[in-house]
Amino acid sequence: MIGRMLCPALFLRGVTYSFGPVQALTAVDLCVNEATVYGLIGLNGAGKTTTIRVVLGLLRPHGGEVRVLGADAVPREPRVFRRVGVLFEDFAAPSYLTGREHLVLQGLLLGMTRREAALAAERWLGAVGLPAKADARVRGYSLGMRRRLGLASALVGSPRLVILDEPTNGLDPQGIGDLRGLILELHRREGVTFLLSSHILGEVEQLCGAVGILHRGRTVLEGPVEELTRRAGSRLVRVAPVERALSVLGAAPWCEGVERAGVDGALRVRLGAEAVPRMVRELVEAGVDVHEISGSAETLESVFRRAVEAAEEAEADQHGKPKGGSPEGGAARAARSSS
Amino acid sequence: MTSNAPARILRLTRIELFKLRRQRLAQAVVGLPAAAALLIPQGLWLSGREGVQGVLALSTAVELALLLVTFLGFLHASVAVAWERSERTLRDVLAGPVRRSEVLLSRWIALELELALAVLLVLAAAGVSSLLHYRFEDIRGDAIEPLFYAGEVGRHAALGVAYFLPPAAALVTVGLLVSVLAATPAVAAAAGLGALLCLDIAKSLFSSTSGFVLGLLNAYLPSLFDRTSYLHGVTAMANGIGDVLWADDAPQHLLVLLVPGLYAGCALAAALALFTRRDFTE
């Protein structure tokens, strides 16, 4: 109930879906507050696109609860989706239409009059940088132009919730910058909620206020980006003697991890910002001199990597077998994607 | 902004009709038969058959052009959903504020309207072309009474169209069912042609032996190549001898409407059931 009150834009709880014998979603929980830019991240095959299809009512979930803009999305009720815009990863418009015609038809589909649809089409063609090609047939568009048209198509109904699946695929650097600017402008000026699915973590970190990490069809971590990166931030602590500091920190419940960093008495300590004063106090009480503390919040990439690793370890423990696949490999793939 | 189902279907139908205006296949369905209907009387005239009665030129043009309408209309219907599915444009429509059943119903209505427009154009083109080259006179032969009164051409043509539309509309509905079943346009087109052949075989197997006049597999089952039902009706009507074959109170008048109606109803129900359950998102 609390979840519902706090999450009017999008709320998923315990959502499951399987394609025949393949379990695509095992337990997806998402809570996207209104007027936020929310990143849905995960490795390829984690269930991001399936989750989006379930949210849009294109797939009927086999279990769990889905609420879109405060209303139950199962069974699918058309009026709920009037204020939802979507850009699919492989967006395609009918090739025999012009960009403008496609947007006008999209406006009509959303219940606008022809005049309203024409005005909206004009506005969004300009916003995405397509006015010069507005009256050319879509079959002549480049991939980047099609993505821009798809974005305009998602926004033409002035939606309250916009779902973007891998929105920067096929865009050139300028297009990516324009997209980022447009999302932030709509978010700040009109309070539009964005659900952005991506495996490009740098892009998510720049845009999103909150993220949900999916792994093998399950939500493994969710929360505000700032909180997640701060909570998992690592500090470089220069101490003496190192061995005593290691034993103090190793036994401390508030310390998420500690390791040697170099040979000159430096330790890399993973702990939240709120635990720093406590660390200093306990080290000093144990007779350890603290010479220097430096470091900052972690990147989203390392948060993601650890969340995936932890999920795989938990899964392996649950099944009593060695870790499946290679979490490092997965993280490395994510790192490559982000670069 | 209205949100009830009829309003949404109307809105979707408008969208579908707009799209049809831009589709080359739809342009072919409407344009090619009309062009054929325009050229056939001219061709007969140019080949030196001046003696042919206007009504015979008209009936020849109408019959051949309507055969083309049925075939192209069926082909278009059989790829209508599969094409959009393979182009990945269907998913965006389904993600909108509409129900799947409304999407399919609006598409069906648009295809039937396309068929009706094609028929109207064929009649207009054939009529104009025949009038330009031939005279329409009573056919007397050796009989005391004329076999055909030229003044009845309009009524016969209207009856012919009335008897042509239900079976042709039913075939378009079957095409739509094929399209919902098929994953790609190529498969849909092949399956559509296969379905036409199967219909003809089924009809030829059952219609002559079946005692179920009201059953689906009787002589009034619409099929493309068999000439025992609606196309024959059209030809007969266009020839002005329909009332000789079918008396005013003959059951054929009802059957030629009822059987295709039942047939189309079954096909549409099956298409709706499949369309609302299948995954069109991949």
XYZ file of C-alpha atoms in Angstrom:
621
model
C 0.000 0.000 0.000
C 2.839 2.338 0.878
C 4.471 1.403 -2.385
C 1.329 2.375 -4.248
C 1.092 5.724 -2.533
C 4.703 6.583 -3.220
C 4.908 5.203 -6.737
C 2.139 6.648 -8.861
C 4.026 6.512 -12.142
C 4.983 2.865 -12.299
C 4.855 0.088 -9.776
C 5.716 -3.570 -10.306
C 5.729 -6.161 -7.606
C 6.710 -9.810 -7.974
C 6.123 -9.792 -11.725
C 6.800 -13.084 -13.476
C 6.697 -14.073 -17.117
C 7.950 -17.045 -19.077
C 8.289 -17.781 -22.763
C 7.321 -21.433 -22.732
C 9.870 -23.226 -20.564
C 12.167 -20.174 -20.405
C 11.550 -18.074 -17.328
C 12.186 -14.517 -18.545
C 11.056 -12.683 -15.408
C 11.245 -14.399 -12.063
C 10.559 -11.534 -9.651
C 10.630 -7.999 -10.944
C 9.949 -5.242 -8.444
C 10.144 -1.657 -9.621
C 9.015 1.560 -8.065
C 9.262 4.577 -10.362
C 8.193 7.761 -8.656
C 6.461 10.448 -10.640
C 8.716 13.070 -12.242
C 11.876 10.997 -12.057
C 14.241 9.711 -14.691
C 14.595 6.048 -13.847
C 17.183 3.752 -15.377
C 16.455 0.095 -15.911
C 19.803 -1.578 -16.309
C 21.027 -5.097 -16.774
C 23.098 -7.336 -18.967
C 21.758 -8.534 -22.295
C 18.956 -10.984 -21.589
C 18.377 -9.689 -18.069
C 14.697 -9.068 -18.813
C 14.613 -5.323 -19.473
C 12.685 -5.458 -22.734
C 10.323 -8.142 -21.444
C 9.629 -5.963 -18.416
C 8.809 -3.043 -20.704
C 6.465 -5.217 -22.766
C 4.719 -6.319 -19.595
C 4.396 -2.706 -18.423
C 2.839 -1.753 -21.768
C 0.397 -4.640 -21.613
C 1.862 -6.265 -24.716
C 2.598 -9.340 -22.629
C 0.268 -10.417 -19.878
C 2.303 -11.238 -16.756
C 1.906 -14.701 -15.311
C 2.080 -13.357 -11.800
C 2.563 -10.216 -9.748
C 1.154 -6.739 -9.817
C 1.619 -4.019 -12.442
C 0.337 -0.482 -11.903
C 0.838 2.236 -14.499
C 0.094 5.868 -13.603
C -1.792 4.678 -10.553
C -4.062 2.239 -12.384
C -3.944 -1.535 -12.679
C -2.415 -2.455 -16.025
C -3.733 -6.023 -15.955
C -6.106 -6.553 -17.662
C -5.066 -3.939 -20.173
C -7.266 -0.865 -20.030
C -6.782 1.466 -23.035
C -7.331 4.729 -21.154
C -4.299 3.993 -18.938
C -2.007 4.086 -21.955
C -3.218 7.374 -23.363
C -0.549 9.212 -21.357
C 2.240 6.690 -21.901
C 4.784 7.154 -24.688
C 7.175 4.462 -25.810
C 10.235 4.154 -27.991
C 11.149 0.552 -28.663
C 14.745 -0.475 -29.201
C 14.010 -1.427 -32.811
C 11.432 1.238 -33.538
C 10.033 1.218 -37.058
C 7.472 3.466 -38.700
C 5.581 2.413 -41.839
C 8.067 3.033 -44.627
C 5.430 4.355 -47.045
C 4.463 7.250 -44.730
C 6.309 10.508 -44.267
C 7.626 11.380 -40.829
C 4.943 14.021 -40.415
C 2.168 11.640 -41.465
C 3.380 9.042 -38.995
C 3.264 11.544 -36.151
C -0.182 12.808 -37.150
C -1.483 9.234 -37.203
C 0.125 8.617 -33.824
C -1.687 11.712 -32.517
C -4.988 10.441 -33.925
C -4.346 7.083 -32.279
C -3.983 8.885 -28.964
C -7.363 10.552 -29.443
C -6.346 13.957 -30.764
C -8.227 15.789 -33.476
C -6.447 16.077 -36.804
C -5.583 19.705 -36.102
C -4.195 18.926 -32.652
C -2.216 16.035 -34.096
C -0.787 18.231 -36.860
C 0.293 20.868 -34.338
C 1.831 18.257 -32.050
C 3.654 16.698 -35.004
C 5.090 20.069 -35.964
C 6.243 20.721 -32.407
C 7.977 17.390 -31.911
C 9.518 17.248 -35.367
C 11.253 20.476 -34.438
C 12.171 19.275 -30.976
C 13.947 16.174 -32.258
C 15.623 17.975 -35.132
C 13.703 16.494 -38.062
C 11.798 19.410 -39.628
C 13.840 19.356 -42.844
C 12.948 15.707 -43.465
C 9.416 15.877 -42.133
C 7.807 15.375 -45.530
C 10.182 12.715 -46.808
C 9.112 9.082 -46.733
C 10.415 7.089 -43.782
C 11.958 4.531 -46.144
C 14.599 7.137 -46.986
C 15.510 7.889 -43.358
C 18.843 6.918 -41.867
C 18.925 4.889 -38.651
C 19.543 8.015 -36.585
C 16.643 9.825 -38.239
C 14.360 6.896 -37.539
C 15.373 6.999 -33.869
C 14.597 10.707 -33.753
C 11.228 10.052 -35.344
C 10.611 7.291 -32.816
C 11.377 9.691 -30.006
C 8.980 12.263 -31.460
C 6.393 9.511 -31.786
C 6.808 8.659 -28.105
C 6.389 12.279 -27.088
C 3.663 13.423 -29.490
C 0.832 12.828 -27.020
C 2.536 14.860 -24.243
C 2.755 11.744 -22.087
C 3.229 11.656 -18.333
C 5.295 8.497 -18.546
C 7.797 7.874 -21.323
C 9.431 4.482 -21.759
C 12.631 4.474 -23.782
C 14.230 1.145 -24.634
C 17.899 1.636 -25.521
C 17.152 5.156 -26.802
C 20.660 6.046 -27.947
C 21.074 3.026 -30.250
C 21.916 4.336 -33.697
C 22.287 7.967 -32.643
C 25.417 9.961 -33.424
C 27.139 11.882 -30.588
C 25.176 15.014 -31.377
C 21.953 13.019 -31.391
C 22.826 11.495 -28.017
C 23.486 14.963 -26.614
C 20.217 16.279 -28.042
C 18.321 13.335 -26.601
C 19.865 13.854 -23.185
C 19.007 17.541 -23.285
C 15.436 16.827 -24.348
C 14.877 14.274 -21.604
C 16.256 16.563 -18.924
C 14.270 19.526 -20.207
C 10.989 17.603 -20.258
C 11.730 16.153 -16.873
C 12.526 19.500 -15.258
C 10.025 21.714 -17.059
C 7.024 19.439 -17.416
C 7.663 16.814 -14.746
C 7.583 13.947 -17.235
C 8.572 10.568 -15.809
C 11.070 8.582 -17.867
C 11.821 4.884 -17.678
C 15.029 4.410 -19.582
C 16.283 0.946 -20.338
C 19.931 0.720 -21.200
C 23.114 -1.213 -20.670
C 25.222 1.891 -21.241
C 25.854 2.712 -17.616
C 27.598 6.029 -18.237
C 24.499 7.270 -20.016
C 22.237 6.089 -17.211
C 24.440 7.681 -14.565
C 24.292 11.027 -16.345
C 20.558 11.020 -16.819
C 18.895 9.020 -14.119
C 17.974 9.908 -10.575
C 17.171 6.320 -9.694
C 17.939 2.900 -11.108
C 16.736 -0.645 -10.928
C 19.201 -3.409 -11.721
C 17.776 -6.522 -13.320
C 19.647 -9.777 -13.463
C 18.219 -12.970 -14.853
C 14.687 -11.672 -14.654
C 14.958 -10.459 -11.094
C 15.400 -7.045 -9.513
C 18.639 -7.298 -7.575
C 19.064 -3.676 -6.568
C 16.948 -0.559 -6.730
C 17.230 2.964 -5.427
C 18.389 6.530 -6.059
C 21.690 6.614 -7.945
C 23.250 9.010 -5.445
C 22.352 6.823 -2.529
C 23.532 3.621 -4.196
C 26.889 5.039 -5.225
C 27.411 6.817 -1.901
C 26.427 3.735 0.059
C 28.872 1.614 -1.840
C 31.609 4.238 -2.016
C 35.170 3.169 -1.195
C 37.708 5.249 0.740
C 41.443 5.126 0.683
C 42.546 5.128 4.322
C 46.226 5.486 5.306
C 46.791 3.907 8.719
C 49.411 2.409 10.995
C 49.707 -0.319 11.979
C 47.957 -1.862 9.014
C 47.437 -5.345 10.481
C 45.571 -4.028 13.512
C 43.433 -1.790 11.284
C 42.627 -4.772 9.077
C 41.428 -6.824 12.025
C 39.291 -3.937 13.366
C 37.708 -3.196 10.006
C 37.316 -6.870 9.114
C 35.222 -7.419 12.219
C 33.171 -4.243 11.923
C 29.554 -4.872 10.755
C 29.297 -1.433 9.127
C 32.295 -2.067 6.893
C 31.289 -3.633 3.586
C 34.815 -4.619 2.594
C 38.477 -3.884 3.167
C 41.640 -4.675 1.244
C 45.237 -3.509 1.003
C 45.877 -0.768 -1.531
C 49.598 -0.499 -2.187
C 52.471 -1.051 0.214
C 52.570 2.195 2.148
C 49.924 1.455 4.747
C 46.923 2.254 2.566
C 43.679 0.332 2.755
C 40.707 0.493 0.409
C 37.661 0.456 2.662
C 34.128 0.129 1.324
C 31.579 1.764 3.544
C 28.831 4.340 3.470
C 29.480 7.996 4.156
C 27.571 7.799 7.442
C 30.020 5.168 8.745
C 33.178 7.244 8.249
C 33.191 8.964 11.719
C 32.555 5.628 13.371
C 35.461 4.051 11.511
C 37.826 6.778 12.638
C 36.658 6.534 16.244
C 36.961 2.752 16.430
C 40.367 2.705 14.744
C 41.696 5.323 17.155
C 40.210 3.488 20.138
C 41.997 0.328 18.917
C 45.321 2.171 18.862
C 45.489 2.698 15.126
C 46.762 6.031 13.824
C 44.654 7.414 10.966
C 46.874 9.587 8.767
C 44.634 10.252 5.798
C 41.191 9.488 4.387
C 40.418 10.131 0.755
C 38.133 8.833 -1.927
C 34.583 9.346 -3.012
C 31.445 7.666 -4.165
C 31.717 4.720 -6.532
C 30.601 4.727 -10.112
C 27.308 3.156 -11.115
C 29.316 0.628 -13.059
C 30.988 -0.769 -9.956
C 27.684 -0.760 -8.094
C 26.161 -2.681 -10.968
C 29.057 -5.104 -11.126
C 28.853 -5.906 -7.435
C 25.081 -6.264 -7.514
C 25.338 -8.765 -10.351
C 28.105 -10.682 -8.605
C 26.164 -10.792 -5.364
C 23.063 -12.000 -7.199
C 25.011 -14.770 -8.889
C 26.632 -15.822 -5.635
C 23.265 -15.905 -3.919
C 21.856 -17.940 -6.767
C 24.770 -20.367 -6.652
C 24.366 -20.748 -2.874
C 20.676 -21.344 -3.287
C 21.240 -24.096 -5.820
C 24.295 -25.482 -4.044
C 26.522 -25.308 -7.089
C 29.367 -23.195 -8.358
C 28.621 -19.809 -9.820
C 27.118 -20.090 -13.275
C 28.693 -18.146 -16.110
C 31.212 -15.494 -15.382
C 30.156 -12.490 -13.364
C 33.418 -10.849 -14.223
C 32.679 -11.532 -17.846
C 29.264 -9.996 -17.476
C 30.628 -6.964 -15.688
C 33.345 -6.665 -18.262
C 30.713 -6.711 -20.978
C 28.874 -3.964 -19.131
C 32.094 -2.005 -18.776
C 32.814 -2.367 -22.478
C 29.304 -1.224 -23.277
C 29.645 1.827 -21.079
C 32.879 2.800 -22.739
C -11.015 12.881 -26.271
C -13.469 10.031 -26.412
C -12.506 6.669 -25.060
C -15.348 4.233 -25.730
C -14.863 1.256 -27.988
C -16.901 2.414 -31.042
C -15.086 5.749 -31.025
C -11.739 3.994 -30.857
C -12.699 1.639 -33.696
C -13.807 4.612 -35.791
C -10.544 6.392 -35.042
C -8.485 3.328 -35.892
C -10.456 2.799 -39.107
C -9.672 6.344 -40.186
C -6.006 5.661 -39.500
C -6.140 2.394 -41.435
C -7.830 4.065 -44.388
C -5.176 6.768 -44.398
C -2.468 4.119 -44.444
C -4.222 2.216 -47.229
C -4.169 5.332 -49.388
C -0.389 5.268 -49.155
C 0.165 1.538 -49.658
C 1.077 0.389 -53.144
C -0.682 -2.946 -52.747
C -3.884 -1.155 -51.745
C -3.495 1.147 -54.743
C -3.142 -1.946 -56.919
C -6.240 -3.580 -55.410
C -8.299 -0.511 -56.261
C -6.570 0.645 -59.418
C -5.719 -2.470 -61.440
C -9.238 -3.956 -61.682
C -10.660 -0.557 -62.579
C -8.053 -0.194 -65.294
C -8.911 -3.683 -66.560
C -12.607 -2.860 -66.524
C -11.875 0.253 -68.541
C -9.718 -1.513 -71.106
C -11.687 -4.713 -71.735
C -14.634 -3.123 -73.640
C -12.118 -1.023 -75.551
C -10.154 -4.146 -76.373
C -13.277 -5.909 -77.617
C -14.135 -2.911 -79.743
C -10.614 -2.599 -81.145
C -10.584 -6.303 -82.003
C -13.395 -5.574 -84.397
C -16.304 -6.982 -82.447
C -18.610 -4.062 -83.084
C -21.567 -6.369 -83.253
C -21.288 -7.311 -79.609
C -24.123 -5.994 -77.525
C -23.135 -3.376 -74.945
C -24.434 -5.532 -72.156
C -22.173 -8.406 -73.182
C -19.112 -6.159 -73.243
C -20.125 -4.852 -69.854
C -20.584 -8.314 -68.378
C -17.242 -9.523 -69.730
C -15.440 -6.521 -68.290
C -17.205 -6.761 -64.935
C -16.617 -10.463 -64.530
C -12.911 -10.377 -65.298
C -12.287 -7.223 -63.300
C -14.190 -8.526 -60.272
C -12.190 -11.743 -60.416
C -9.114 -9.529 -60.161
C -10.673 -7.551 -57.293
C -11.332 -10.732 -55.337
C -7.881 -12.114 -55.904
C -6.002 -8.917 -55.079
C -8.288 -8.108 -52.161
C -7.755 -11.557 -50.715
C -4.000 -11.296 -51.226
C -3.889 -7.894 -49.556
C -5.915 -9.120 -46.590
C -3.706 -12.177 -46.220
C -0.573 -10.052 -45.776
C -2.181 -7.132 -43.916
C -1.199 -8.175 -40.386
C 1.819 -10.313 -41.256
C 3.428 -7.436 -43.135
C 3.162 -5.010 -40.230
C 4.307 -7.700 -37.866
C 7.455 -8.350 -39.872
C 8.058 -4.593 -40.278
C 7.664 -4.201 -36.487
C 5.136 -1.438 -36.887
C 2.226 -3.371 -35.398
C 3.728 -3.305 -31.896
C 3.562 0.486 -31.674
C -0.132 0.427 -32.471
C -0.795 -2.313 -29.922
C 1.086 -0.324 -27.267
C -1.316 2.576 -27.748
C -4.588 3.269 -25.923
C -6.540 0.633 -27.840
C -7.599 -2.961 -27.460
C -6.242 -5.596 -29.800
C -9.707 -6.600 -30.927
C -10.339 -2.982 -31.929
C -7.140 -2.911 -33.978
C -8.152 -6.025 -35.913
C -11.776 -4.968 -36.363
C -10.737 -1.594 -37.738
C -8.333 -3.278 -40.133
C -11.058 -5.622 -41.285
C -13.480 -2.722 -41.844
C -10.832 -0.822 -43.794
C -10.118 -3.834 -46.023
C -13.812 -4.355 -46.706
C -14.211 -0.676 -47.561
C -11.264 -0.993 -49.904
C -13.020 -3.922 -51.572
C -16.265 -1.958 -51.887
C -14.411 0.977 -53.421
C -12.678 -1.340 -55.886
C -16.047 -2.820 -56.930
C -17.593 0.617 -57.391
C -14.683 1.747 -59.511
C -14.884 -1.414 -61.611
C -18.575 -0.849 -62.271
C -18.029 2.787 -63.125
C -15.066 2.060 -65.388
C -16.777 -0.851 -67.154
C -20.001 1.131 -67.555
C -18.313 4.201 -68.995
C -16.083 2.203 -71.316
C -19.001 0.082 -72.581
C -21.221 3.104 -73.113
C -18.509 4.810 -75.124
C -18.146 1.947 -77.576
C -21.403 0.007 -77.650
C -25.148 0.432 -77.804
C -27.400 -1.091 -75.184
C -30.445 -2.586 -76.883
C -33.012 -5.240 -76.103
C -31.897 -8.792 -76.909
C -34.644 -10.422 -78.873
C -33.357 -13.507 -80.638
C -36.205 -15.650 -81.952
C -38.410 -15.200 -78.920
C -41.622 -13.201 -78.886
C -40.636 -11.359 -75.748
C -37.129 -9.863 -75.533
C -34.679 -12.028 -73.581
C -33.280 -8.896 -72.109
C -34.584 -5.403 -71.730
C -31.865 -2.776 -72.086
C -33.656 -0.617 -69.539
C -32.987 -3.220 -66.851
C -29.208 -3.035 -67.035
C -29.017 -0.887 -63.908
C -31.140 -3.238 -61.819
C -29.242 -6.294 -62.990
C -25.908 -4.658 -62.342
C -27.030 -3.705 -58.821
C -28.170 -7.258 -58.139
C -24.910 -8.600 -59.486
C -22.940 -6.372 -57.147
C -25.179 -7.266 -54.232
C -24.508 -10.919 -54.851
C -20.829 -10.412 -55.425
C -20.031 -8.396 -52.306
C -20.882 -10.876 -49.507
C -18.772 -13.752 -50.867
C -15.908 -11.435 -51.763
C -16.072 -9.823 -48.318
C -16.039 -13.283 -46.783
C -12.916 -14.179 -48.742
C -11.224 -11.002 -47.510
C -12.085 -12.048 -43.959
C -10.515 -15.449 -44.553
C -7.450 -13.619 -45.875
C -7.254 -11.651 -42.650
C -7.419 -14.875 -40.643
C -4.529 -16.254 -42.704
C -2.594 -13.069 -42.015
C -3.050 -13.366 -38.263
C -1.802 -16.942 -38.408
C 1.271 -16.281 -40.557
C 4.504 -14.865 -39.212
C 5.830 -13.323 -42.417
C 4.212 -11.814 -45.518
C 5.727 -14.497 -47.755
C 4.259 -17.273 -45.633
C 0.974 -15.377 -45.489
C 0.767 -15.017 -49.263
C 1.634 -18.677 -49.819
C -0.808 -19.793 -47.135
C -3.463 -17.535 -48.638
C -3.140 -19.067 -52.081
C -3.127 -22.507 -50.475
C -6.293 -21.639 -48.592
C -8.002 -20.592 -51.819
C -7.119 -23.891 -53.447
C -8.277 -25.828 -50.385
C -11.582 -23.992 -50.444
C -12.102 -24.933 -54.059
C -11.206 -28.558 -53.448
C -13.469 -28.734 -50.397
C -16.265 -27.175 -52.346
C -15.921 -29.470 -55.294
C -15.796 -32.494 -52.978
C -18.753 -31.609 -50.810
C -21.065 -29.276 -52.661
C -22.303 -31.818 -55.159
C -22.864 -34.564 -52.602
C -23.912 -32.560 -49.587
C -27.552 -32.390 -48.802
C -26.974 -29.564 -46.341
C -28.077 -26.615 -48.331
C -27.449 -24.330 -45.394
C -24.139 -25.925 -44.525
C -20.948 -24.044 -45.180
C -19.606 -26.498 -47.713
C -22.337 -26.024 -50.271
C -22.450 -24.354 -53.641
C -22.541 -20.927 -52.071
C -19.240 -21.303 -50.318
C -17.237 -18.393 -51.670
C -14.132 -19.447 -53.496
C -12.123 -17.860 -56.206
C -11.896 -20.313 -59.076
C -15.160 -22.180 -58.839
C -17.804 -20.570 -60.991
C -20.878 -22.186 -59.576
C -21.836 -19.500 -57.127
C -21.220 -15.824 -56.853
C -19.155 -15.104 -59.941
C -21.646 -17.055 -61.970
C -24.340 -15.012 -60.284
C -22.564 -11.830 -61.238
C -22.130 -12.926 -64.816
C -25.690 -14.069 -65.046
C -26.973 -10.853 -63.594
C -24.748 -8.761 -65.776
C -25.950 -10.734 -68.773
C -29.444 -9.880 -67.798
C -30.570 -13.454 -67.455
C -30.255 -13.769 -63.698
C -33.972 -13.658 -63.251
C -34.218 -16.538 -65.689
C -31.889 -18.663 -63.523
C -33.156 -17.430 -60.212
C -36.790 -16.637 -59.809
C -37.675 -13.732 -57.555
C -38.659 -16.053 -54.728
C -35.828 -18.564 -55.217
C -33.851 -19.535 -52.051
C -30.614 -18.710 -53.847
C -31.192 -15.030 -53.194
C -30.946 -15.691 -49.471
C -28.281 -18.370 -49.598
C -25.831 -16.291 -51.566
C -25.966 -13.779 -48.708
C -26.368 -16.125 -45.753
C -23.649 -18.676 -46.441
C -20.831 -16.166 -46.991
C -22.105 -14.247 -43.958
C -21.765 -17.314 -41.757
C -18.451 -18.103 -43.321
C -17.110 -14.585 -42.716
C -18.443 -14.588 -39.158
C -16.552 -17.782 -38.318
C -13.341 -16.492 -39.915
C -13.559 -13.145 -38.112
C -14.243 -14.775 -34.749
C -11.245 -17.069 -35.205
C -9.031 -14.161 -36.292
C -10.075 -12.101 -33.261
C -9.468 -14.987 -30.878
C -5.987 -15.548 -32.283
C -5.051 -11.896 -32.569
C -5.905 -11.135 -28.957
C -3.870 -14.059 -27.666
C -0.766 -14.235 -29.835
C 2.492 -12.508 -28.993
C 3.122 -9.847 -31.623
C 5.955 -8.179 -29.771
C 8.974 -10.173 -30.885
